[in-house]
Coordinates of C-alpha atoms and ligand atoms in Angstrom, one line a residue:
Chain A
X1 CA 121.6 54.4 201.1
X2 CA 122.0 55.6 197.5
X3 CA 119.0 56.0 195.2
X4 CA 119.2 54.5 191.4
X5 CA 116.6 55.9 189.0
X6 CA 116.6 54.2 185.4
X7 CA 114.9 55.7 182.5
X8 CA 114.6 52.5 180.5
X9 CA 115.0 48.4 180.9
X10 CA 118.4 48.2 179.7
X11 CA 119.5 50.7 182.1
X12 CA 117.7 49.2 184.7
X13 CA 119.2 45.5 184.1
X14 CA 122.5 47.2 183.9
X15 CA 122.0 48.9 187.4
X16 CA 120.8 45.6 188.7
X17 CA 123.4 43.8 187.5
X18 CA 126.1 46.2 188.8
X19 CA 124.5 46.8 192.5
X20 CA 123.7 43.3 193.6
X21 CA 121.4 43.3 196.5
X22 CA 119.5 46.7 195.2
X23 CA 116.1 46.9 196.4
X24 CA 113.9 47.5 193.3
X25 CA 110.6 49.8 194.1
X26 CA 107.7 50.3 192.3
X27 CA 104.7 51.5 193.8
X28 CA 106.3 51.6 197.1
X29 CA 103.3 50.1 199.2
X30 CA 105.0 47.3 200.7
X31 CA 108.8 48.5 200.7
X32 CA 108.0 51.9 202.0
X33 CA 106.5 50.5 205.1
X34 CA 109.8 48.7 205.5
X35 CA 112.1 51.8 204.9
X36 CA 109.5 54.0 207.2
X37 CA 109.7 51.7 210.4
X38 CA 113.4 51.1 209.8
X39 CA 113.0 47.2 208.9
X40 CA 114.6 47.3 206.1
X41 CA 118.1 49.6 205.0
X42 CA 119.0 48.6 201.7
X43 CA 122.2 50.1 200.5
X44 CA 120.5 50.5 196.9
X45 CA 117.0 51.5 195.9
X46 CA 116.1 50.8 192.4
X47 CA 113.5 53.0 191.5
X48 CA 111.2 51.1 188.5
X49 CA 109.0 54.1 188.5
X50 CA 110.5 55.9 185.3
X51 CA 110.8 52.5 183.2
X52 CA 108.0 52.8 180.8
X53 CA 108.0 49.2 179.3
X54 CA 107.4 48.4 183.0
X55 CA 103.9 50.4 182.6
X56 CA 102.9 48.7 179.8
X57 CA 100.4 46.1 178.9
X58 CA 99.7 44.5 175.4
X59 CA 97.5 41.9 173.8
X60 CA 99.0 39.0 172.8
X61 CA 97.6 35.8 171.1
X62 CA 94.5 34.8 173.4
X63 CA 95.6 36.8 176.2
X64 CA 97.7 39.6 177.9
X65 CA 101.2 40.8 178.7
X66 CA 100.7 42.7 181.5
X67 CA 104.0 44.9 182.7
X68 CA 105.3 44.5 186.1
X69 CA 104.3 48.0 187.0
X70 CA 100.8 48.6 185.7
X71 CA 98.7 49.7 188.8
X72 CA 95.7 47.7 190.2
X73 CA 93.6 50.9 189.5
X74 CA 95.0 50.6 185.7
X75 CA 94.1 46.8 185.8
X76 CA 90.5 47.6 187.1
X77 CA 89.7 50.5 184.4
X78 CA 91.6 49.1 181.4
X79 CA 91.4 45.4 181.7
X80 CA 88.6 44.7 184.1
X81 CA 86.5 43.2 181.0
X82 CA 89.1 41.2 179.9
X83 CA 90.4 39.8 182.9
X84 CA 87.3 39.9 185.5
X85 CA 88.9 37.7 188.3
X86 CA 92.3 39.7 188.6
X87 CA 90.3 43.0 188.3
X88 CA 88.0 41.6 191.3
X89 CA 90.8 40.8 193.1
X90 CA 92.6 44.5 192.6
X91 CA 89.0 46.2 194.0
X92 CA 89.7 44.4 197.3
X93 CA 93.2 45.9 197.5
X94 CA 93.6 48.4 200.1
X95 CA 92.3 51.5 199.5
X96 CA 91.9 53.9 196.2
X97 CA 95.3 55.5 197.1
X98 CA 97.2 52.0 197.7
X99 CA 95.8 50.9 194.6
X100 CA 96.9 53.8 192.4
X101 CA 100.3 52.7 193.1
X102 CA 100.6 49.3 194.1
X103 CA 101.4 46.5 191.4
X104 CA 101.2 43.0 190.7
X105 CA 104.9 43.0 190.0
X106 CA 105.2 44.3 193.9
X107 CA 102.8 41.7 195.0
X108 CA 105.1 38.8 192.8
X109 CA 108.0 40.7 194.6
X110 CA 106.5 40.5 198.2
X111 CA 105.4 37.2 197.8
X112 CA 102.9 37.3 200.7
X113 CA 100.7 34.1 201.2
X114 CA 97.7 36.8 201.3
X115 CA 98.3 38.7 198.1
X116 CA 95.5 39.1 196.4
X117 CA 97.0 39.6 193.1
X118 CA 97.9 36.1 193.1
X119 CA 95.2 33.5 193.3
X120 CA 93.7 34.9 190.1
X121 CA 97.2 34.5 188.5
X122 CA 97.4 30.5 189.7
X123 CA 93.3 30.3 188.8
X124 CA 94.4 31.2 185.1
X125 CA 97.8 29.4 184.8
X126 CA 99.5 32.5 184.4
X127 CA 103.1 32.9 183.8
X128 CA 105.5 35.6 185.1
X129 CA 108.5 37.0 182.9
X130 CA 111.6 37.8 184.6
X131 CA 114.7 39.4 182.7
X132 CA 118.0 40.5 183.3
X133 CA 120.9 41.3 181.3
X134 CA 121.5 37.6 180.4
X135 CA 117.7 37.5 178.9
X136 CA 114.1 36.6 179.9
X137 CA 112.2 33.5 181.2
X138 CA 108.6 32.7 181.7
X139 CA 107.9 30.9 184.9
X140 CA 104.4 29.6 185.8
X141 CA 103.2 31.4 188.7
X142 CA 102.9 28.2 191.1
X143 CA 106.6 27.7 190.4
X144 CA 107.6 31.3 190.5
X145 CA 106.3 31.6 194.5
X146 CA 108.5 29.3 196.4
X147 CA 107.1 30.2 199.9
X148 CA 106.0 32.7 202.2
X149 CA 107.6 36.0 201.2
X150 CA 109.9 33.8 198.9
X151 CA 109.7 33.7 194.9
X152 CA 112.4 32.4 192.1
X153 CA 114.1 35.9 191.1
X154 CA 117.3 35.5 190.4
X155 CA 120.2 37.8 191.5
X156 CA 120.2 40.2 188.4
X157 CA 116.7 39.8 187.6
X158 CA 113.6 41.8 187.5
X159 CA 109.8 40.9 187.3
X160 CA 108.9 42.4 184.0
X161 CA 105.4 41.4 183.3
X162 CA 102.8 38.3 183.6
X163 CA 101.2 36.5 181.0
X164 CA 97.7 35.7 181.5
X165 CA 95.3 34.2 179.0
X166 CA 92.0 36.2 178.7
X167 CA 88.8 35.2 180.4
X168 CA 87.0 32.8 178.4
X169 CA 84.4 32.2 181.2
X170 CA 83.0 34.0 184.2
X171 CA 85.7 34.3 187.0
X172 CA 85.2 35.2 190.6
X173 CA 87.2 36.4 193.6
X174 CA 86.1 36.5 197.3
X175 CA 87.8 37.6 200.3
X176 CA 87.3 37.4 204.1
X177 CA 88.4 40.5 206.4
X178 CA 87.2 42.6 209.4
X179 CA 86.0 45.2 207.0
X180 CA 85.0 45.7 203.0
X181 CA 88.7 48.0 202.9
X182 CA 91.9 48.0 203.8
X183 CA 92.4 44.8 205.0
X184 CA 94.6 41.8 204.7
X185 CA 93.1 38.7 203.5
X186 CA 91.7 36.2 206.3
X187 CA 91.2 33.8 203.7
X188 CA 90.3 34.4 199.9
X189 CA 89.4 32.2 196.9
X190 CA 89.5 32.7 193.3
X191 CA 88.1 30.9 190.4
X192 CA 87.8 30.8 186.5
X193 CA 85.6 28.9 184.6
X194 CA 86.6 27.8 181.1
X195 CA 83.3 26.3 179.5
X196 CA 85.2 25.6 175.8
X197 CA 87.8 23.4 177.5
X198 CA 85.5 22.0 179.8
X199 CA 87.8 23.1 183.1
X200 CA 87.6 24.9 186.2
X201 CA 90.5 26.8 187.6
X202 CA 90.6 27.5 191.4
X203 CA 93.1 28.9 193.9
X204 CA 93.3 29.4 197.8
X205 CA 94.6 32.6 199.0
X206 CA 96.1 33.5 202.9
X207 CA 95.4 29.8 203.6
X208 CA 98.5 28.1 203.5
X209 CA 102.1 29.1 203.1
X210 CA 101.5 30.1 199.4
X211 CA 98.4 30.4 197.6
X212 CA 97.5 26.9 196.3
X213 CA 95.5 25.0 193.5
X214 CA 92.8 22.5 194.3
X215 CA 93.6 20.2 191.8
X216 CA 91.3 17.6 193.4
X217 CA 88.1 19.4 193.8
X218 CA 88.7 21.3 190.5
X219 CA 88.9 17.6 188.8
X220 CA 85.6 16.5 190.8
X221 CA 83.8 19.5 189.7
X222 CA 84.9 19.3 185.8
X223 CA 83.7 15.8 186.3
X224 CA 80.0 16.7 187.7
X225 CA 79.8 19.2 185.3
X226 CA 80.3 17.0 182.5
X227 CA 79.1 13.9 183.5
X228 CA 75.2 15.6 183.2
X229 CA 76.3 17.8 180.3
X230 CA 76.2 20.9 182.4
X231 CA 78.4 22.8 180.2
X232 CA 75.8 22.6 177.2
X233 CA 72.8 22.8 179.1
X234 CA 73.7 25.2 181.2
X235 CA 71.7 23.7 184.4
X236 CA 72.1 24.1 187.9
X237 CA 74.9 22.4 189.7
X238 CA 73.1 20.4 192.6
X239 CA 73.8 21.8 195.8
X240 CA 75.1 18.5 197.3
X241 CA 77.9 19.0 194.6
X242 CA 78.6 22.5 195.6
X243 CA 79.1 21.5 199.0
X244 CA 81.2 18.2 197.9
X245 CA 83.3 21.1 196.4
X246 CA 84.0 23.3 199.1
X247 CA 84.7 20.3 201.4
X248 CA 87.1 19.4 199.1
X249 CA 88.6 22.8 199.0
X250 CA 89.0 22.7 202.5
X251 CA 91.1 19.7 202.3
X252 CA 93.8 21.6 200.3
X253 CA 94.1 24.5 202.8
X254 CA 96.9 24.5 205.1
X255 CA 96.4 27.4 207.5
X256 CA 97.9 28.6 210.3
X257 CA 96.0 30.5 213.1
X258 CA 97.5 34.1 213.6
X259 CA 95.8 37.3 214.9
X260 CA 93.6 37.1 211.8
X261 CA 92.0 33.8 212.3
X262 CA 92.2 30.5 213.5
X263 CA 93.3 28.0 211.2
X264 CA 90.0 26.1 212.1
X265 CA 88.2 29.4 211.2
X266 CA 90.1 29.7 207.8
X267 CA 90.0 26.1 206.2
X268 CA 85.9 26.5 207.2
X269 CA 85.7 30.1 205.5
X270 CA 87.7 28.8 202.2
X271 CA 85.2 25.8 201.9
X272 CA 82.6 28.4 202.2
X273 CA 84.3 31.1 199.4
X274 CA 84.8 27.8 197.4
X275 CA 81.0 27.0 197.1
X276 CA 79.9 30.6 197.0
X277 CA 82.1 31.8 193.9
X278 CA 81.4 28.6 192.2
X279 CA 77.8 29.2 192.5
X280 CA 78.1 32.9 191.8
X281 CA 80.0 31.9 188.4
X282 CA 77.9 29.3 187.6
X283 CA 74.6 31.7 187.8
X284 CA 76.8 34.0 185.7
X285 CA 77.5 31.3 183.1
X286 CA 73.5 30.0 183.3
X287 CA 72.6 33.7 182.5
X288 CA 75.0 33.3 179.6
X289 CA 76.8 36.6 179.4
X290 CA 79.9 34.9 178.5
Chain B
X1 CA 120.8 64.5 197.3
X2 CA 118.6 67.5 196.0
X3 CA 114.6 66.9 194.9
X4 CA 113.3 69.2 192.5
X5 CA 109.6 69.0 191.8
X6 CA 106.7 70.9 191.2
X7 CA 104.5 71.7 194.1
X8 CA 101.1 73.6 194.4
X9 CA 102.0 75.1 190.8
X10 CA 105.9 76.3 192.0
X11 CA 108.8 74.7 191.3
X12 CA 110.4 73.9 194.6
X13 CA 114.2 72.6 195.5
X14 CA 114.6 70.2 198.7
X15 CA 118.2 70.2 199.5
X16 CA 119.8 67.5 202.0
X17 CA 117.2 65.3 201.1
X18 CA 118.3 61.8 202.5
X19 CA 117.9 58.8 200.0
X20 CA 115.5 56.8 202.3
X21 CA 112.9 59.6 202.9
X22 CA 109.5 60.1 202.2
X23 CA 107.6 62.7 200.1
X24 CA 105.7 63.3 203.2
X25 CA 108.8 63.9 205.2
X26 CA 109.9 66.3 202.3
X27 CA 106.8 68.1 202.4
X28 CA 106.7 68.5 206.1
X29 CA 110.4 69.1 207.3
X30 CA 111.8 70.4 204.1
X31 CA 109.8 72.4 202.4
X32 CA 107.2 74.2 205.2
X33 CA 104.2 72.3 204.2
X34 CA 102.8 70.9 207.3
X35 CA 98.8 70.6 205.9
X36 CA 99.7 66.5 204.8
X37 CA 99.9 64.7 208.4
X38 CA 102.2 62.5 209.4
X39 CA 100.1 59.4 211.3
X40 CA 100.7 56.1 210.6
X41 CA 103.6 56.2 207.9
X42 CA 102.1 53.0 206.2
X43 CA 99.5 53.9 204.4
X44 CA 96.5 52.7 206.6
X45 CA 95.2 56.2 207.5
X46 CA 95.2 58.4 204.3
X47 CA 95.9 61.7 206.5
X48 CA 99.1 62.4 204.2
X49 CA 97.2 61.9 200.9
X50 CA 98.3 64.3 197.9
X51 CA 97.9 64.3 194.2
X52 CA 101.2 63.3 192.1
X53 CA 100.9 63.9 188.6
X54 CA 97.0 64.3 189.2
X55 CA 96.6 60.5 191.0
X56 CA 95.7 60.6 194.8
X57 CA 98.7 58.8 196.4
X58 CA 100.1 58.2 200.6
X59 CA 103.0 60.3 200.0
X60 CA 104.1 58.4 203.2
X61 CA 104.3 55.8 200.6
X62 CA 106.4 57.6 198.0
X63 CA 109.8 57.4 198.2
X64 CA 111.5 61.2 198.0
X65 CA 113.4 60.4 194.7
X66 CA 110.1 59.0 193.0
X67 CA 108.8 62.5 193.4
X68 CA 111.8 64.0 191.2
X69 CA 110.3 66.5 188.5
X70 CA 106.7 65.4 189.1
X71 CA 103.7 67.5 189.8
X72 CA 102.6 67.7 193.4
X73 CA 99.3 69.1 194.7
X74 CA 99.0 69.0 198.7
X75 CA 96.0 70.1 200.7
X76 CA 97.6 74.0 200.6
X77 CA 97.2 74.1 197.0
X78 CA 93.7 73.2 196.5
X79 CA 92.3 76.6 197.1
X80 CA 93.3 80.1 195.8
X81 CA 95.0 82.3 198.2
X82 CA 92.8 83.2 201.1
X83 CA 89.5 81.5 199.8
X84 CA 88.4 78.2 201.3
X85 CA 88.1 75.6 198.5
X86 CA 83.9 74.5 198.0
X87 CA 85.3 71.2 199.6
X88 CA 86.8 72.3 202.7
X89 CA 83.9 75.2 203.0
X90 CA 81.5 72.1 203.2
X91 CA 83.5 70.5 205.5
X92 CA 83.5 73.3 208.1
X93 CA 79.7 73.9 207.1
X94 CA 78.6 70.3 208.0
X95 CA 80.7 70.1 211.2
X96 CA 82.9 67.4 209.5
X97 CA 86.0 68.7 211.7
X98 CA 86.6 67.5 214.9
X99 CA 89.8 67.1 215.9
X100 CA 90.9 68.1 212.2
X101 CA 93.8 65.8 211.8
X102 CA 92.2 63.7 209.5
X103 CA 90.7 67.0 207.6
X104 CA 93.5 67.6 204.9
X105 CA 93.7 64.0 203.7
X106 CA 89.6 63.6 203.5
X107 CA 89.9 67.1 201.7
X108 CA 92.5 66.0 199.2
X109 CA 90.6 62.3 199.0
X110 CA 87.1 64.0 198.5
X111 CA 88.5 66.4 195.9
X112 CA 90.0 63.6 194.0
X113 CA 86.6 61.4 194.1
X114 CA 84.5 64.6 193.2
X115 CA 86.8 65.0 189.9
X116 CA 86.0 61.6 189.0
X117 CA 82.7 61.2 189.7
X118 CA 80.7 64.5 190.5
X119 CA 77.5 62.9 191.7
X120 CA 78.8 60.0 193.8
X121 CA 76.3 57.7 195.4
X122 CA 76.6 57.1 199.3
X123 CA 78.2 53.5 198.4
X124 CA 80.9 55.6 195.8
X125 CA 81.9 58.0 198.5
X126 CA 82.5 54.9 201.5
X127 CA 84.5 53.3 198.8
X128 CA 86.2 56.4 197.6
X129 CA 87.4 57.1 201.4
X130 CA 87.9 53.9 202.8
X131 CA 91.5 54.8 202.9
X132 CA 90.9 57.9 205.3
X133 CA 90.5 57.2 209.0
X134 CA 89.0 59.8 211.2
X135 CA 89.8 58.5 214.6
X136 CA 87.0 60.8 216.1
X137 CA 84.8 58.8 214.3
X138 CA 82.7 61.5 212.9
X139 CA 82.1 59.9 209.5
X140 CA 78.3 60.6 209.2
X141 CA 79.3 64.3 209.4
X142 CA 82.0 63.8 206.6
X143 CA 79.5 62.2 204.1
X144 CA 77.3 65.0 204.6
X145 CA 80.2 67.1 203.8
X146 CA 81.2 65.1 200.5
X147 CA 77.4 65.4 199.6
X148 CA 77.4 68.9 200.5
X149 CA 80.7 69.6 198.7
X150 CA 79.2 67.7 195.6
X151 CA 76.2 69.6 195.4
X152 CA 78.2 73.0 195.3
X153 CA 80.0 71.6 192.6
X154 CA 76.9 71.0 190.7
X155 CA 76.4 74.6 190.7
X156 CA 79.7 75.5 188.7
X157 CA 82.4 75.9 191.5
X158 CA 85.4 73.1 190.9
Ligands
FAD301 C1 97.5 50.2 203.6 C2 97.6 48.9 202.9 C3 96.8 47.9 202.6 C4 97.4 47.0 201.4 N1 96.5 46.1 201.3 C5 96.7 45.1 200.7 C6 95.8 44.1 199.9 O1 94.3 44.6 200.6 N2 96.0 43.1 199.4 C7 97.4 42.9 199.0 O2 97.5 42.0 198.5 N3 98.3 43.9 199.4 C8 98.0 45.1 199.9 N4 98.7 45.4 200.4 C9 100.1 45.3 200.1 C10 100.8 45.8 198.7 O3 100.3 47.1 198.3 C11 100.7 45.1 197.6 O4 101.3 43.9 197.8 C12 100.9 45.5 196.5 O5 100.9 44.6 195.3 C13 102.6 46.2 196.2 O6 103.1 46.5 195.0 P1 104.3 47.6 195.0 O7 104.5 48.1 193.8 O8 103.6 48.9 195.5 O9 105.5 47.0 195.5 P2 106.5 47.7 196.4 O10 106.6 47.9 197.7 O11 107.3 48.7 195.4 O12 107.6 46.0 196.1 C14 107.3 45.1 197.0 C15 108.0 44.1 196.6 O13 108.4 43.5 195.2 C16 109.9 44.0 194.9 N5 109.6 44.5 193.5 C17 108.7 45.7 192.9 N6 108.5 45.7 191.9 C18 109.8 44.7 191.4 C19 109.8 44.0 190.0 N7 109.6 44.6 188.9 N8 110.9 42.9 189.7 C20 111.4 42.7 191.0 N9 111.0 42.9 192.3 C21 109.8 43.8 192.4 C22 110.5 44.8 195.9 O14 111.6 45.0 195.7 C23 109.7 45.0 197.1 O15 110.5 44.0 197.6 C24 98.8 46.8 201.0 C25 99.7 47.9 201.8 C26 99.3 49.0 202.2 C27 100.2 49.8 202.6

């Protein structure tokens, strides 16, 4: 094994190009487990923790460009106000030690259906920025993640950042597991309200081969809200509409049964999460804090 | 390869480091610092917790080369010479040490918590220590120890 340690992005692209198959490492919280257990023995490891460009975030019109190497802890502390859904999801990741090292770039790299960083990106229509010596591409997150543990990253490319709009309404993230910390999601649900646009974005985690947007449920609830003028009046969403939303989300789930839970449990549970997260977000909206 | 870093305030060099090994392995097997414990090797148990540039990390998840030039503090580096650090004292006084295997990681994680939050609530303590497992399940005494240490901190020790 050879260890490559670029000091800047340019050098990282060059090393990536000249060492095909080199495994990038950022926080190491996924790849080190594979190395420690000898599940993987790449010829080259490309350390991205010295590339300052990857550890930066900046504002751009209406949102943020967040470097692939910004840790969960920093997202919570530095971007928690502007990206509350992603910050909530970040708080559920592992433990302080894991959040201090783990990154959304690594979550996208691993592309696990249970990745907690992913549903908030889907719910907010985020884009993944990938780049190489050849240039830069921006890919909608739902196209970037192509399957369980698969993504659209090209051979010479690195994930450089993600672009995400600033929250324009309440957001929620909720996750089911056997304890509050250190669990891979049995299933999860992310939700974002966009009152100005009259939209609701939502995404299921860990109950299908990839995170899945719940288009039909979103359109249903958008219809309910606008028909009764609820964006303006901020009145309650009826219990039956909330339940219907949950039922429709259940229909989008395509879970498997595994050690963490049966398909039937997961399906039911995402419906409950959907109903609850919507009612929490709506309560916050009614409270008028956003 | 060679690895150079500052460990507990001293510049140290490790030779013959294999590119695929973890910082934990370097500390224990090459630098004679066995305080950080090796248990799960997958970041679940927290017994290998150390500071890297002031940040609490699982040293089993840091690839050796990533630590090059970094400032590492292990459980061995918290106290002065022959004394115990107030956090360590508190663990002894509260009876928070049973088999002792999880203790170094918990000490470092508690130290980190109290640096950031001098008077943590019970919920905050549980949250901060969620990444450290005690298989003797002495969690109640560990909570007592953290509160005791927070009290000592309040009296000027750090
Ligand atoms: C104890 C423990 C608990 C965990 N709990 C959770 C949890 O609750 N929720 C959750 O979602 N995850 C969890 N994880 C998994 C992991 O922490 C996350 O997936 C994290 O986001 C990975 O980020 P990283 O920077 O550490 O990735 P790394 O391990 O450094 O990399 C992960 C993968 O992405 C690739 N990669 C990394 N950066 C780039 C880049 N810039 N460009 C291209 N490829 C790249 C790597 O080659 C590798 O394949 C846990 C892990 C551990 C060890």
